[in-house]
Short mmCIF file of C-alpha atoms in Angstrom, two decimals:
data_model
loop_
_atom_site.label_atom_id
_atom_site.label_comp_id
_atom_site.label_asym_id
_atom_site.label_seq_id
_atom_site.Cartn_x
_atom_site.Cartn_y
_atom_site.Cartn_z
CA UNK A 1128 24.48 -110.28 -49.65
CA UNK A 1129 24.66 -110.00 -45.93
CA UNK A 1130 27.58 -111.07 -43.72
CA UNK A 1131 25.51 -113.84 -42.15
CA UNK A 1132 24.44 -115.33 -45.79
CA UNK A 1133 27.64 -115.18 -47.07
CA UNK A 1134 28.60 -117.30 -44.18
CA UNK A 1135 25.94 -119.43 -44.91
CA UNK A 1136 26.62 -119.86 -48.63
CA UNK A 1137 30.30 -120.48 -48.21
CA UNK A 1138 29.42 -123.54 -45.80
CA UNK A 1139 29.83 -126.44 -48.84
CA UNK A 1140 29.61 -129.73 -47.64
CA UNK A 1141 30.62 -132.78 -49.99
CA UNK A 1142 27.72 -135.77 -49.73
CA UNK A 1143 29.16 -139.11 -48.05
CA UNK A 1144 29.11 -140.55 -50.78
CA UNK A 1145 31.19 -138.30 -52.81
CA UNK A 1146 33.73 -138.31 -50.38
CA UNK A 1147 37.34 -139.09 -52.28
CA UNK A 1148 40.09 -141.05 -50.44
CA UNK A 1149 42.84 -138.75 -51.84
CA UNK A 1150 40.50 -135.18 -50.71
CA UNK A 1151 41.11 -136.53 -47.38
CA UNK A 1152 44.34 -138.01 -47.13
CA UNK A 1153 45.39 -134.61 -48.12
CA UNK A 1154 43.28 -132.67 -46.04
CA UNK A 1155 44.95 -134.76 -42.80
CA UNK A 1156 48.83 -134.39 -44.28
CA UNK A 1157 48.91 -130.92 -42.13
CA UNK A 1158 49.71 -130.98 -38.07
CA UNK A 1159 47.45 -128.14 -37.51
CA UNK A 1160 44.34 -130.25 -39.59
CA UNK A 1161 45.55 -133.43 -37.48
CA UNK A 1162 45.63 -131.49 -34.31
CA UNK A 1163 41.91 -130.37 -35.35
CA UNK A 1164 40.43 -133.76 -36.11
CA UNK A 1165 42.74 -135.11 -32.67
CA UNK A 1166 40.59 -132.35 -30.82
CA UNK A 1167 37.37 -133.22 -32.31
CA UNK A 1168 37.96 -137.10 -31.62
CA UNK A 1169 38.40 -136.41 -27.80
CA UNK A 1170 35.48 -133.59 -27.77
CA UNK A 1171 32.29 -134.04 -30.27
CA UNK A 1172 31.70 -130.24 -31.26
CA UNK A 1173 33.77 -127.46 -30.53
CA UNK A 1174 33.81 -123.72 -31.78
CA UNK A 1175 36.44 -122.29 -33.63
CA UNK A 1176 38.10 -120.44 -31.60
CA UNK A 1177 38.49 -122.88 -29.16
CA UNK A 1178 41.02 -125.57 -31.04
CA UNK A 1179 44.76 -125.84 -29.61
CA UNK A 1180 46.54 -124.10 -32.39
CA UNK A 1181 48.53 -121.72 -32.42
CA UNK A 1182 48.36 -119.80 -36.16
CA UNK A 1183 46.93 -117.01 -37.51
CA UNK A 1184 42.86 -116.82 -37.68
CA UNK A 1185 42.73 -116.83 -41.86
CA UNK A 1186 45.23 -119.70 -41.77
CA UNK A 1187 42.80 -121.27 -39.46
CA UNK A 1188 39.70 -120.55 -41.61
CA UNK A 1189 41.89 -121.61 -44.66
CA UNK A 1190 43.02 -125.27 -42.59
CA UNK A 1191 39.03 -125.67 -41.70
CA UNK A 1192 37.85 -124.84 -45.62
CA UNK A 1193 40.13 -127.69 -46.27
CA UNK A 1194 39.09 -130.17 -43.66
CA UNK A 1195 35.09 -129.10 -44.70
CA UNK A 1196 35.72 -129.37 -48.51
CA UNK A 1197 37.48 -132.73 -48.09
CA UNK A 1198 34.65 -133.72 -45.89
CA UNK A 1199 36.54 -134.53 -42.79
CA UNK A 1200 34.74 -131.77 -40.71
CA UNK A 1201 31.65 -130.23 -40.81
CA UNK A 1202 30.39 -127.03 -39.55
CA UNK A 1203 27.76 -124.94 -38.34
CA UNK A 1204 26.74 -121.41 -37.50
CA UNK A 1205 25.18 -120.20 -34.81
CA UNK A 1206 24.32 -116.86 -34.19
CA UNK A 1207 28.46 -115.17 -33.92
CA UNK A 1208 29.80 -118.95 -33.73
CA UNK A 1209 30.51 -121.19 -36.00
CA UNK A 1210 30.90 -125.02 -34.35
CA UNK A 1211 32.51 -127.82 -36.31
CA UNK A 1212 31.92 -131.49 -35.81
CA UNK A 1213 33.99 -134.36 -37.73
CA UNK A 1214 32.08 -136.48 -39.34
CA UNK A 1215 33.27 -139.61 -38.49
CA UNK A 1216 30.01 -141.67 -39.66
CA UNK A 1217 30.42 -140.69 -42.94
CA UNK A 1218 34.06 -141.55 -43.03
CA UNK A 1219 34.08 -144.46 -41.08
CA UNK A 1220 31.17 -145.52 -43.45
CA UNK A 1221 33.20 -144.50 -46.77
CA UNK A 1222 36.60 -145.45 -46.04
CA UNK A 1223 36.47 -148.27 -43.33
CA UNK A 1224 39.33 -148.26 -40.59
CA UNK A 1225 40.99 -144.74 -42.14
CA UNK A 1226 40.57 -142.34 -39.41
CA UNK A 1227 41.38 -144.83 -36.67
CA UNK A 1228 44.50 -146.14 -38.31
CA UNK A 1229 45.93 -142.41 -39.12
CA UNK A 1230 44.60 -141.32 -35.33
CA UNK A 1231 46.03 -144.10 -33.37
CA UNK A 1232 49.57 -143.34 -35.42
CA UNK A 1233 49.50 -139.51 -35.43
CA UNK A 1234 49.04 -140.45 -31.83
CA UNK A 1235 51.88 -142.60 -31.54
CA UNK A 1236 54.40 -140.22 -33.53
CA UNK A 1237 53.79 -136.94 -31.55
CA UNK A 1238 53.97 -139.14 -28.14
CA UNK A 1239 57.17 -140.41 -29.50
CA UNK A 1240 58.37 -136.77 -30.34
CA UNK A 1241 57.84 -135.53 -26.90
CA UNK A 1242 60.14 -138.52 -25.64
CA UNK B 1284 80.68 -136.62 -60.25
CA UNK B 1285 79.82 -139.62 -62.70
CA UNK B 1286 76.23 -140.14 -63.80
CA UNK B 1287 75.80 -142.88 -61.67
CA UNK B 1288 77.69 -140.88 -58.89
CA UNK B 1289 74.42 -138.71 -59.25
CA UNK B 1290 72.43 -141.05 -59.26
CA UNK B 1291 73.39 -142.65 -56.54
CA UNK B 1292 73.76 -139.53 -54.49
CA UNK B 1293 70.07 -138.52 -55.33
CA UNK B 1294 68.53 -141.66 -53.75
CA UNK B 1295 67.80 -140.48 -50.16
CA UNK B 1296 65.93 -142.42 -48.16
CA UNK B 1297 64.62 -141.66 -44.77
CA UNK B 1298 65.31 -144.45 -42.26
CA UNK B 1299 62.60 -146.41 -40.78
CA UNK B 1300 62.32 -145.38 -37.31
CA UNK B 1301 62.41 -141.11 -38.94
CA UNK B 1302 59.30 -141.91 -40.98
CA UNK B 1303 56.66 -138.76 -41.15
CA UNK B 1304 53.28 -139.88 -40.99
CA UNK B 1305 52.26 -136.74 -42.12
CA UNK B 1306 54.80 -137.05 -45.01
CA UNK B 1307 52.84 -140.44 -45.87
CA UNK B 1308 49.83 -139.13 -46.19
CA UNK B 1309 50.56 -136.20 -48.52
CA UNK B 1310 53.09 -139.05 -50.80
CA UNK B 1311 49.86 -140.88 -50.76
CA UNK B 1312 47.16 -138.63 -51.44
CA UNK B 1313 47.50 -138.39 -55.23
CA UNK B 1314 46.29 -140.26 -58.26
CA UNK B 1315 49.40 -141.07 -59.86
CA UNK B 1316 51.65 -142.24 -56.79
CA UNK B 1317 48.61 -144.02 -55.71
CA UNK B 1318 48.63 -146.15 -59.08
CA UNK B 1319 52.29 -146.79 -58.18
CA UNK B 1320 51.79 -147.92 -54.51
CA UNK B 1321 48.81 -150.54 -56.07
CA UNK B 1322 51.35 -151.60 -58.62
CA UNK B 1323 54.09 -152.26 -56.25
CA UNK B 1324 51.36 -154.10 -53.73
CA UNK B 1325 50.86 -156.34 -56.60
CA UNK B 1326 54.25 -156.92 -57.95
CA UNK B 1327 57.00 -156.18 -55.46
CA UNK B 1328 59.99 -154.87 -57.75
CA UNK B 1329 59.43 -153.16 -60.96
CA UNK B 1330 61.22 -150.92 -63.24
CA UNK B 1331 60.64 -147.67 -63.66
CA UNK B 1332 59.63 -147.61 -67.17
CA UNK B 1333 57.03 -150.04 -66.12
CA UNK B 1334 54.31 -148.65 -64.23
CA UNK B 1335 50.74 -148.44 -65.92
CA UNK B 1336 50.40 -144.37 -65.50
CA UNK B 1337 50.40 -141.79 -68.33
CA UNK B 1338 52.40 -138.55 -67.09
CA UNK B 1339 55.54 -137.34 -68.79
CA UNK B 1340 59.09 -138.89 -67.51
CA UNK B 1341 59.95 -135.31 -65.80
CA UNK B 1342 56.84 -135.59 -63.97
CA UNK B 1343 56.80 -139.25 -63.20
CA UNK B 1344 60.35 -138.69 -61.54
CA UNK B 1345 59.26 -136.29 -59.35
CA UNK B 1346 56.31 -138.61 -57.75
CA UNK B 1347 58.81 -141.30 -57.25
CA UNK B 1348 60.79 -138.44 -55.92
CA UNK B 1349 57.67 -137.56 -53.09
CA UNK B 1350 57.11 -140.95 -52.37
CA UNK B 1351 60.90 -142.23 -52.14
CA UNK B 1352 61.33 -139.31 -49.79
CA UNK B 1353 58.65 -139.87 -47.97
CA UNK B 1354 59.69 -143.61 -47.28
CA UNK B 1355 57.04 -145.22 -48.86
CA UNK B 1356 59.52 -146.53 -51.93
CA UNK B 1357 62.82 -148.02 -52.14
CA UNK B 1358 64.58 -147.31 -55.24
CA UNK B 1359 67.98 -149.14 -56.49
CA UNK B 1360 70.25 -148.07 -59.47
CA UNK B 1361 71.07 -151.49 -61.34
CA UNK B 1362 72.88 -150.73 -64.54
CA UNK B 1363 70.72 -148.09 -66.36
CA UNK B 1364 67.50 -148.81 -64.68
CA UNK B 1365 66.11 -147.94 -61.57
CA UNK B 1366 63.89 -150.47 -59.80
CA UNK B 1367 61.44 -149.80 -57.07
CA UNK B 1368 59.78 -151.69 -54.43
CA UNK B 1369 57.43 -150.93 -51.62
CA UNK B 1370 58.54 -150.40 -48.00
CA UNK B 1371 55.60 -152.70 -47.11
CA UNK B 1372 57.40 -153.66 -43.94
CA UNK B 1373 58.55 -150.60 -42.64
CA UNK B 1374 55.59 -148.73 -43.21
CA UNK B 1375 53.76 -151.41 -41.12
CA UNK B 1376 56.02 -151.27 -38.24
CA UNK B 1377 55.89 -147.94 -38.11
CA UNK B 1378 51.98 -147.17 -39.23
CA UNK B 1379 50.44 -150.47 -38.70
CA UNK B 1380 47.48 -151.20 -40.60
CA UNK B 1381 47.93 -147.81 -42.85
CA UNK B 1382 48.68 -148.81 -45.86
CA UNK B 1383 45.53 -151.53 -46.28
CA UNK B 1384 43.04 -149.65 -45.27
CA UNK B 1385 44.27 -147.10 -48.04
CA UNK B 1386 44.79 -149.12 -50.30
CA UNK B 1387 41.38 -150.99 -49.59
CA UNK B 1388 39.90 -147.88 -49.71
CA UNK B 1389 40.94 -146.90 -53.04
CA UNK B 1390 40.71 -149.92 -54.35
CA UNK B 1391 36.52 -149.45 -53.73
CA UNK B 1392 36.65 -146.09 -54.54
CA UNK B 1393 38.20 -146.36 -58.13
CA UNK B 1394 36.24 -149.63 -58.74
CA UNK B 1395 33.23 -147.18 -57.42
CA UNK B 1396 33.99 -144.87 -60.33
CA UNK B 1397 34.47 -147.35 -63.19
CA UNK B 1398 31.00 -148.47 -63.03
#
């Protein structure tokens, strides 16, 4: 199998509808997956090496496998890049209000921490 | 120390104001504590024995344990048993409008899967 396919088949993206409420609650328990989805919110699609983290690249790739796999994120090659996207249709759509409420407080807390 | 020394000792809880929303999150995102957080929505103080899941007592301590920790239960030795109630209040100060849409949310999704 060639690099590129590999990449390809690794790529699993849940349906909408099989999205699960505790896959994604999970998924955003991390600062560095908050500090993704916070990114993505401000900024629609963004390659990966471009997020405002600072850990190591297969702890990245491992924080963005969960994100994808919960379906909180989904992403894309192109060419060398890979761009992600959330997908905040299929959330908002799913689980009404979730990534708003947990945004706006994630918000509030790290302002609060900076005090 | 006494047994109830122990006991006593054991309940930490985090105050209001120091509550993790990331800590939430993860205390929320499984099956089990989720069936407790529903319970306690529905009936504000129960005892521990009580609660309509199926795990082992060892096992069922420690997700009181992750949740309790994580502020989103208030435990209270009375005699030998332990009650529990929801931090409905402080949880909405501090993450307004959290804990309905998850529980909303799961709500739907479990009555999603019983069909």
């Amino acid at each position: 199998m060639s690099r590129s396919q590999r990449g390809r088949t690794a790529l699993a993206h849940p349906d909408a509808a099989d999205l699960d409420l505790l896959d994604v609650l999970h998924a955003l328990s991390d600062p560095t997956r908050m500090t993704i989805v916070q990114t993505l919110r401000a900024d629609p699609e963004r390659a990966c090496g471009t997020f405002p983290v600072d850990v190591a690249p297969s702890t990245l790739t491992h924080h963005f496998r969960v994100l994808r796999e919960a379906g909180v994120i989904r992403q894309r090659e192109d060419g060398n890049r890979r761009w992600t996207t959330l997908r905040r249709d299929d959330l908002e759509g799913r689980f009404p209000g979730l990534l708003d409420v947990v945004s706006r407080a994630y918000d509030r807390q790290t302002a609060g921490a900076a005090l």
